Tab-separated table of C-alpha atoms and ligand atoms in Angstrom:
chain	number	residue	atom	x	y	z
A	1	UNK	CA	2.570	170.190	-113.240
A	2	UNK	CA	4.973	169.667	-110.399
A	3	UNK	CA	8.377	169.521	-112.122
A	4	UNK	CA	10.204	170.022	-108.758
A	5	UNK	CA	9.038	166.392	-107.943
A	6	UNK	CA	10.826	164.612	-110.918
A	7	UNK	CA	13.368	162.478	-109.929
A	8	UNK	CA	16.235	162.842	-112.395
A	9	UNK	CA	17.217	165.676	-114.596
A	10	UNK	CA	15.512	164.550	-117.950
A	11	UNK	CA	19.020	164.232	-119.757
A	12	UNK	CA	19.956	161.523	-117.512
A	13	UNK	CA	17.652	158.866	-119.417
A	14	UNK	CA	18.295	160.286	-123.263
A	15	UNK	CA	20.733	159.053	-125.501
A	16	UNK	CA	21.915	162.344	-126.190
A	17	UNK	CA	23.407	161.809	-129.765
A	18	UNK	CA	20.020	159.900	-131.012
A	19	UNK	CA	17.997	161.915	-128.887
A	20	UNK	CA	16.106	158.467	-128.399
A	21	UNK	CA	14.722	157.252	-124.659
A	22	UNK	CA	16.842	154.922	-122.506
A	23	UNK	CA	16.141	153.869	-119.165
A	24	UNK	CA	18.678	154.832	-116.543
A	25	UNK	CA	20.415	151.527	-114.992
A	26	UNK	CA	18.939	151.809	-111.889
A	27	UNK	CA	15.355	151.633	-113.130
A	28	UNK	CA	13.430	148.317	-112.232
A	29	UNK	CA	11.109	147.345	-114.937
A	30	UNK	CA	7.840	146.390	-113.341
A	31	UNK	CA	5.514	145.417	-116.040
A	32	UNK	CA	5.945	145.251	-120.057
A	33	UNK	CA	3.356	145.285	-122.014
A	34	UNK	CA	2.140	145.381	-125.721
A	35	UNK	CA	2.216	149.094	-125.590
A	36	UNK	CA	4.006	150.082	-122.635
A	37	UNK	CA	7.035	148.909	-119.986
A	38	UNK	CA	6.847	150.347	-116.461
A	39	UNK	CA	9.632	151.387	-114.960
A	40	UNK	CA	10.328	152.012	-110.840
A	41	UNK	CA	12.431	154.433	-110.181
A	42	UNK	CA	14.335	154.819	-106.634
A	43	UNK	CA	15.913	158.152	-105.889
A	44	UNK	CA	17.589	159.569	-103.055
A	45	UNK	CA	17.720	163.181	-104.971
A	46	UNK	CA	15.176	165.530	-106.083
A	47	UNK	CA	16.763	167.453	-108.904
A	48	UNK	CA	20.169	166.409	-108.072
A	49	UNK	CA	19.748	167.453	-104.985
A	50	UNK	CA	19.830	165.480	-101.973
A	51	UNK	CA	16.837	165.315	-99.965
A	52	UNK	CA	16.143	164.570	-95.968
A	53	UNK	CA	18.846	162.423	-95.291
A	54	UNK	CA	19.074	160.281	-98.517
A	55	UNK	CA	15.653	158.694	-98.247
A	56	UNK	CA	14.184	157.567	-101.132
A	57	UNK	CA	11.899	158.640	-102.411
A	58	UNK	CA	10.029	156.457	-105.437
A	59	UNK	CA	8.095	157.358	-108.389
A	60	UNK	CA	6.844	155.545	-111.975
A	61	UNK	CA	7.676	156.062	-115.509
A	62	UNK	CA	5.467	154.579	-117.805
A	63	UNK	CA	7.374	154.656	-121.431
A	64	UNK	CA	4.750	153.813	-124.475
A	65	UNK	CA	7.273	153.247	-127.217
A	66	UNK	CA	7.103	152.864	-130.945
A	67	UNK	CA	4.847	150.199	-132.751
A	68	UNK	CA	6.435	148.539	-135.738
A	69	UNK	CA	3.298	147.694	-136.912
A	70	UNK	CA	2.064	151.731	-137.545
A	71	UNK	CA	3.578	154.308	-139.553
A	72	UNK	CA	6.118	156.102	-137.425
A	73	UNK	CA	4.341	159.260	-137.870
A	74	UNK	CA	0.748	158.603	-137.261
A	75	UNK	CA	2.474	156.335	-133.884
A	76	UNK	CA	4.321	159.121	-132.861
A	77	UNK	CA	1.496	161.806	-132.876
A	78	UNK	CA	-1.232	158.648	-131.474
A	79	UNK	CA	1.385	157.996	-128.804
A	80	UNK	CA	2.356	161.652	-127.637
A	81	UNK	CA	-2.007	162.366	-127.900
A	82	UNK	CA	-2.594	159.450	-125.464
A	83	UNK	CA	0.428	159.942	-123.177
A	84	UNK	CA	-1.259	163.871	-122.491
A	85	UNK	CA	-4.677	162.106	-122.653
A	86	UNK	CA	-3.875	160.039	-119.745
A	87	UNK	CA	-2.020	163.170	-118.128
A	88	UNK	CA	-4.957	165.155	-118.492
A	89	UNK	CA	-8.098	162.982	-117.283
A	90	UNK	CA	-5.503	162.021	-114.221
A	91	UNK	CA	-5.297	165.521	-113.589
A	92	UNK	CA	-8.895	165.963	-113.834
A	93	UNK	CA	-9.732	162.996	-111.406
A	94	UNK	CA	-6.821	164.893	-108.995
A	95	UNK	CA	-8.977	167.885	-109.027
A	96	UNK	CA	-12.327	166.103	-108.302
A	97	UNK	CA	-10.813	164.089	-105.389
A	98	UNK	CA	-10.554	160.894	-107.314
A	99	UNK	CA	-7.695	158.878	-106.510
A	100	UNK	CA	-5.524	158.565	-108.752
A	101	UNK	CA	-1.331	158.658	-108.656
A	102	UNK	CA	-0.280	162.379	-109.299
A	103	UNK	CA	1.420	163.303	-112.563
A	104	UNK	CA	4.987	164.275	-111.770
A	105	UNK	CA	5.900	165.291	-115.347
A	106	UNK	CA	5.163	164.340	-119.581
A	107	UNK	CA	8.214	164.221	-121.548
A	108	UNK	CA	7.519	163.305	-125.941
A	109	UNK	CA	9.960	164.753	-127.029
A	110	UNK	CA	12.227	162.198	-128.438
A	111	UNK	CA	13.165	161.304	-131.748
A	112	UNK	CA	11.296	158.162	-132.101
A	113	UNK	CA	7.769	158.002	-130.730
A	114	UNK	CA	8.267	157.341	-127.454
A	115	UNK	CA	5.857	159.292	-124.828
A	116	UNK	CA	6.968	158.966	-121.258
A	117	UNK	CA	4.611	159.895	-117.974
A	118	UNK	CA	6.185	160.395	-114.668
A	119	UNK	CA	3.267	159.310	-112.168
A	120	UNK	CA	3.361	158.742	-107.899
A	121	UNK	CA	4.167	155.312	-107.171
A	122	UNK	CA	1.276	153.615	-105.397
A	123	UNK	CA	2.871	151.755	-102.732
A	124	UNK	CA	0.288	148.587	-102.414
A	125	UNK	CA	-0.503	145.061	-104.932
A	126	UNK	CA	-3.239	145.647	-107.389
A	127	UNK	CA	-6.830	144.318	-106.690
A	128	UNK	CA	-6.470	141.435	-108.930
A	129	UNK	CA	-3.511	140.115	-106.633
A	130	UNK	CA	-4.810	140.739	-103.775
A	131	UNK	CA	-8.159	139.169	-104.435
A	132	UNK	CA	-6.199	135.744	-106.059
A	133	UNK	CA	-3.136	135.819	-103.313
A	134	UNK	CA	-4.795	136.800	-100.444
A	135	UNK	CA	-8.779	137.022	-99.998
A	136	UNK	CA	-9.997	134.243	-102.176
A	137	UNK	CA	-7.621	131.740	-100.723
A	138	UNK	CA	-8.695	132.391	-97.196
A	139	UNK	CA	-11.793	132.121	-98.120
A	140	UNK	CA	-11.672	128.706	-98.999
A	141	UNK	CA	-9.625	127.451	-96.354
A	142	UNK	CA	-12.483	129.586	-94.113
A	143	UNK	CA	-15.191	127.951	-96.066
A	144	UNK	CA	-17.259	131.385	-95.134
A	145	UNK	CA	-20.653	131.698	-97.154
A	146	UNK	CA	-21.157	134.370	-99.755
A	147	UNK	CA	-23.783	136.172	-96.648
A	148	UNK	CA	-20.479	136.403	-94.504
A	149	UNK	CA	-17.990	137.466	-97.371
A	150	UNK	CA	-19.955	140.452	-97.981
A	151	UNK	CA	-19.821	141.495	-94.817
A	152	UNK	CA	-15.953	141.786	-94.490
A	153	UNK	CA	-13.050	142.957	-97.134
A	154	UNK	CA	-14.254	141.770	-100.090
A	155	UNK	CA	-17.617	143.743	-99.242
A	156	UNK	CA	-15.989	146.914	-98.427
A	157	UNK	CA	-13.141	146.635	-101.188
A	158	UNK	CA	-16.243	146.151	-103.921
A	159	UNK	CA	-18.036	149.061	-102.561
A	160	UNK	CA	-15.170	150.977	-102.945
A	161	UNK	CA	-14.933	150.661	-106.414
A	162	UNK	CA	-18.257	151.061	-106.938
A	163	UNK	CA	-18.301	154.386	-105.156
A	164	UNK	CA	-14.645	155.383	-107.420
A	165	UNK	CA	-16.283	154.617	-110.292
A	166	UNK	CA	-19.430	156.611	-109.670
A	167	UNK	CA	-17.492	159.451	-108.695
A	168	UNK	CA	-15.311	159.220	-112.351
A	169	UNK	CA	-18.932	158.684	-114.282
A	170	UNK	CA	-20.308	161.653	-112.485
A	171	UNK	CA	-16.770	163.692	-112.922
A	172	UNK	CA	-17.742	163.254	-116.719
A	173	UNK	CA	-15.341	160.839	-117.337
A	174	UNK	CA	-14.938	156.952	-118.008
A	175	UNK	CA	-12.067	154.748	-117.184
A	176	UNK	CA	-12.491	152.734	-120.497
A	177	UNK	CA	-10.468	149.514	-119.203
A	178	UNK	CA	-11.920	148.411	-115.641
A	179	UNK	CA	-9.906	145.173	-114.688
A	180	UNK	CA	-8.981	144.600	-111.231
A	181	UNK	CA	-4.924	145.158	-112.648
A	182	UNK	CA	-6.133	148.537	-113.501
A	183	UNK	CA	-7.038	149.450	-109.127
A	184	UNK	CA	-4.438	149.285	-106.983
A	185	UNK	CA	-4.475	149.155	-103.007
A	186	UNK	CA	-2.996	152.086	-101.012
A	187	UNK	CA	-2.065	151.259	-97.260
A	188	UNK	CA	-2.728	147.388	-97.129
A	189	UNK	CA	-1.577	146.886	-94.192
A	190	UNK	CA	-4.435	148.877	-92.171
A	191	UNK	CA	-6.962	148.185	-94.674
A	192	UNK	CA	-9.240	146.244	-91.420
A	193	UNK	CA	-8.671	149.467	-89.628
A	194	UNK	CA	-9.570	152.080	-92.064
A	195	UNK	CA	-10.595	150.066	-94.904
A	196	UNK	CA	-10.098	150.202	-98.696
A	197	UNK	CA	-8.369	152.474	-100.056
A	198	UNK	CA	-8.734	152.353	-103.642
A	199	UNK	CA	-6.592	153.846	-106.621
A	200	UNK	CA	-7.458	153.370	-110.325
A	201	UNK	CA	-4.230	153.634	-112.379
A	202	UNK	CA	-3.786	153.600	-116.487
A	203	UNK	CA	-6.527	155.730	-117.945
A	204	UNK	CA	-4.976	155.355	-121.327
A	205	UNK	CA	-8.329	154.514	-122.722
A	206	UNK	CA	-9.874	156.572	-120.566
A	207	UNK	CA	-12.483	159.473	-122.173
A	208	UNK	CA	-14.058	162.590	-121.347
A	209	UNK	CA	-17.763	161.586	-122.159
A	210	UNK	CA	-21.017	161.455	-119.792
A	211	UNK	CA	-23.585	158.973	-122.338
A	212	UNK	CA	-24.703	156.539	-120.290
A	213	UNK	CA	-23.953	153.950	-122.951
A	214	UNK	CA	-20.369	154.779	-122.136
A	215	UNK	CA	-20.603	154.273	-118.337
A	216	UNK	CA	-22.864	150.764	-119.145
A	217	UNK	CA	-20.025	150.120	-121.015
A	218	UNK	CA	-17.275	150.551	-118.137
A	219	UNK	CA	-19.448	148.802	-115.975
A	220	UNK	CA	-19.590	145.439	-118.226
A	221	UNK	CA	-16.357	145.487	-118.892
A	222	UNK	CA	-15.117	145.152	-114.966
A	223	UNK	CA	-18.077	142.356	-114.726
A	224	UNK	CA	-16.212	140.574	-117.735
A	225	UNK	CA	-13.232	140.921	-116.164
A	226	UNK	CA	-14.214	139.894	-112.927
A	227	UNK	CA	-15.800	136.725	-114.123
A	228	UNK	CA	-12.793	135.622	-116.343
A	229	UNK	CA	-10.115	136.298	-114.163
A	230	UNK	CA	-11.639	135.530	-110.411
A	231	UNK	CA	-14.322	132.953	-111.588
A	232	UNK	CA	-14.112	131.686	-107.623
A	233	UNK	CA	-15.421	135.313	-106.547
A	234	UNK	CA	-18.987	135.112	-104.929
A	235	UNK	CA	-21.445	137.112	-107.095
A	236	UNK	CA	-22.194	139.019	-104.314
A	237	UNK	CA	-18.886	140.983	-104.891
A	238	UNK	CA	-20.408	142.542	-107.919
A	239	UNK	CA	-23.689	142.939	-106.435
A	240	UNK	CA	-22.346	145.150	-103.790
A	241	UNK	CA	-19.902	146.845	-106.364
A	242	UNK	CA	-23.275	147.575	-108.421
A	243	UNK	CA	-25.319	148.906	-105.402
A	244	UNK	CA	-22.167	150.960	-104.236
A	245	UNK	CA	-22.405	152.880	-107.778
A	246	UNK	CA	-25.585	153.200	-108.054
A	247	UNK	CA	-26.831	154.490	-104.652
A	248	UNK	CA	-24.387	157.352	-105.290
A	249	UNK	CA	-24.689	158.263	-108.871
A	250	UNK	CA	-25.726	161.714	-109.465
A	251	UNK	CA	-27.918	162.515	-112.667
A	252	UNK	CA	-26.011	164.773	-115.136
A	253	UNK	CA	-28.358	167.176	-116.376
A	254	UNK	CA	-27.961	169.961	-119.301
A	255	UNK	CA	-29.395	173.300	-117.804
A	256	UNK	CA	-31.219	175.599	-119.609
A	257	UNK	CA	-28.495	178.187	-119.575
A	258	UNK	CA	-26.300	175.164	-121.368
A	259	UNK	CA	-24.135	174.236	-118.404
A	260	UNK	CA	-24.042	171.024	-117.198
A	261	UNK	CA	-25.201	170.636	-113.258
A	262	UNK	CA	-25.488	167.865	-111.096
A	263	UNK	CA	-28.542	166.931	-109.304
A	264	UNK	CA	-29.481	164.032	-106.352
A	265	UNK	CA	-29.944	160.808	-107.697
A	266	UNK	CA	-33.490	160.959	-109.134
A	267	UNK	CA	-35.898	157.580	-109.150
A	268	UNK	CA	-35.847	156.836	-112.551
A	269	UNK	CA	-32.231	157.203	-112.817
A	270	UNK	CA	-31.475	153.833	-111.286
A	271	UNK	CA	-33.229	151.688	-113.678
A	272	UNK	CA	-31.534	153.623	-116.502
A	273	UNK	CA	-28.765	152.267	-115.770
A	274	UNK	CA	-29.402	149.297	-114.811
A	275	UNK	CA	-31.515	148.751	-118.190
A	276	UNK	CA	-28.779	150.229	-120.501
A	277	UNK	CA	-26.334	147.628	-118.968
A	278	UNK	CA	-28.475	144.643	-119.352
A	279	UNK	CA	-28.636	146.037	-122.725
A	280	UNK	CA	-24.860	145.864	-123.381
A	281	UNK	CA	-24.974	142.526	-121.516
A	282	UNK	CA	-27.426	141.139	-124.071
A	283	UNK	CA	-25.093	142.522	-126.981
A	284	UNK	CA	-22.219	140.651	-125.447
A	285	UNK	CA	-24.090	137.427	-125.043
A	286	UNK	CA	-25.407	137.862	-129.102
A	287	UNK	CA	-21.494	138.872	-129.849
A	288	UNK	CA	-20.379	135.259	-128.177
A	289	UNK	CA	-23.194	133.518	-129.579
A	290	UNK	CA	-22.816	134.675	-133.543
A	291	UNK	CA	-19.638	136.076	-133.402
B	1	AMP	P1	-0.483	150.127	-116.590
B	1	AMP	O1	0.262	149.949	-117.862
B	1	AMP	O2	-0.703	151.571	-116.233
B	1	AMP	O3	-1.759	149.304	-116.567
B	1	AMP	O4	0.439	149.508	-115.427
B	1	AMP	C1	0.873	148.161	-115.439
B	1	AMP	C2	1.223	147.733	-114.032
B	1	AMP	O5	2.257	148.583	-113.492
B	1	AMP	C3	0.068	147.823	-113.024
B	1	AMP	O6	-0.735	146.653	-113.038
B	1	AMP	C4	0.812	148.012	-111.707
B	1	AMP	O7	1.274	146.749	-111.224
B	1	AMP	C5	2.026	148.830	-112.112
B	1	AMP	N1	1.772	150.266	-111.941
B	1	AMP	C6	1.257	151.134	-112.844
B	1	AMP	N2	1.160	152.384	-112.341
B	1	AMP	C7	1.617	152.310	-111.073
B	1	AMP	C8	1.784	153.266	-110.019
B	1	AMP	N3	1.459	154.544	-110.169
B	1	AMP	N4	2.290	152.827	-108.856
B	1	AMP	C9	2.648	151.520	-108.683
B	1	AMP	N5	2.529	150.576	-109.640
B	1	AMP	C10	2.019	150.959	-110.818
């Protein structure tokens, strides 16, 4: 991995006595979570080294730290597995042209069970704040029907992720947590010139697997997410995320010889799954029903 990128010599965030993690002052903590903080970090030196004339250059560090609730031993080894987890399947969606933020460097080697990942900052809101702050309000001042909607952002930003996330199913992998916090928005500012450009982030749950009960899976879990946190979205959004995914979706077939090859989307792959996620959906309505 590209070491040369990291901002900061690694010393310059341990506690050197403890050997625990802390974050350097100048870090800007952009989300905390149950199981991880984000930090920003703003540098004007690679390495310790300055760069073209002091600009600065930016970059994330996601810290997972220790759970009380777990013993510290099984935390630490779940922590540092997921932390390389995530390191690895972004690495993998890297090398099939997925886009995802590069990984700059992993770093579990503290005392405690902290795992940190160095990752590209994505310069752009996430598609759940652009979709509440900026698309959905316009469209109600606009009063545009759903026929119209489709035909604009919201169309092209759903078939975006439908294409992304046919791409990762066929790549062999799934995301695991689809929510429109987990896609961010590269380049926002041209998106009606060269449209969407989409970037999943945190594939902490994310799994190498191709069973299409997986990928159902992924699927119903952005449409919950979609309905509970924009329930003003037109249904047409998913409807055009759906067709996006499955127009492209490439059957994964075992060969003879035992590798796996990819092969045109055949006829009968469509309803497959298509039927498999109604499936799931049904499971989910039973699960809310009975408990
Ligand atoms: P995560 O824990 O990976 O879901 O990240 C939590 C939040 O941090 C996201 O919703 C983003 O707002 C932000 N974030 C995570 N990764 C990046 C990144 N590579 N670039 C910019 N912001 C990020």
């Amino acid at each position: 991995m590209g070491t040369d990128l990291i901002p900061e010599s690694s010393e310059r965030h341990t506690n050197v006595a403890t050997n625990t993690f802390r974050p350097r002052h100048d870090w800007t903590l952009l989300k905390q979570g149950a199981e991880a903080r984000v930090w920003k970090i703003r540098d004007s030196k690679y390495n310790g080294v300055d760069n073209d004339n002091g600009v600065n250059t930016v970059s994330i560090c996601k810290e997972r730290f220790a759970k009380k609730y777990r013993h510290p031993v099984l935390d630490a080894r779940l922590t540092k597995q997921r932390c390389r987890m995530e390191a690895r399947l972004l690495g993998k969606c890297k090398e099939k042209g997925i886009n995802v933020p590069a990984v700059l460097q992993v770093d579990s080697n503290f005392s405690d069970a902290t795992s940190l990942i160095y990752l590209e900052f994505i310069d752009g809101p996430t598609v759940r704040d652009y979709l509440e702050e900026v698309l959905l309000p316009q469209l109600e001042v606009e009063g545009k029907n759903d026929t119209i909607v489709c035909q604009d952002a919201l169309c092209q930003i759903a078939e975006e992720i439908g294409k992304t996330i046919s791409n990762l199913h066929e790549a062999g992998m799934v995301h695991g947590d689809l929510t429109t916090s987990n896609i961010m928005l590269q380049n926002v500012a041209n998106i009606s010139i060269h449209g969407p450009n989409i970037v999943f982030i945190d594939f902490g749950l994310a799994k190498n697997t191709t069973a299409i009960e997986e990928r159902a899976v992924d699927l119903y879990v952005l449409e919950r997410a979609l309905q509970s946190t924009h329930p003003t979205l037109p249904p047409s959004f998913y409807e055009s995320l759906l067709s996006a995914y499955v127009g492209l979706i490439h059957q994964n077939d075992a060969s003879n010889d035992g590798t796996q090859k990819t092969k045109p989307l055949s006829k009968h792959f469509q309803p497959d799954i298509l039927l498999r996620l109604e499936k799931v959906r049904q499971r989910g309505r039973k699960r809310e029903c009975f408990g």
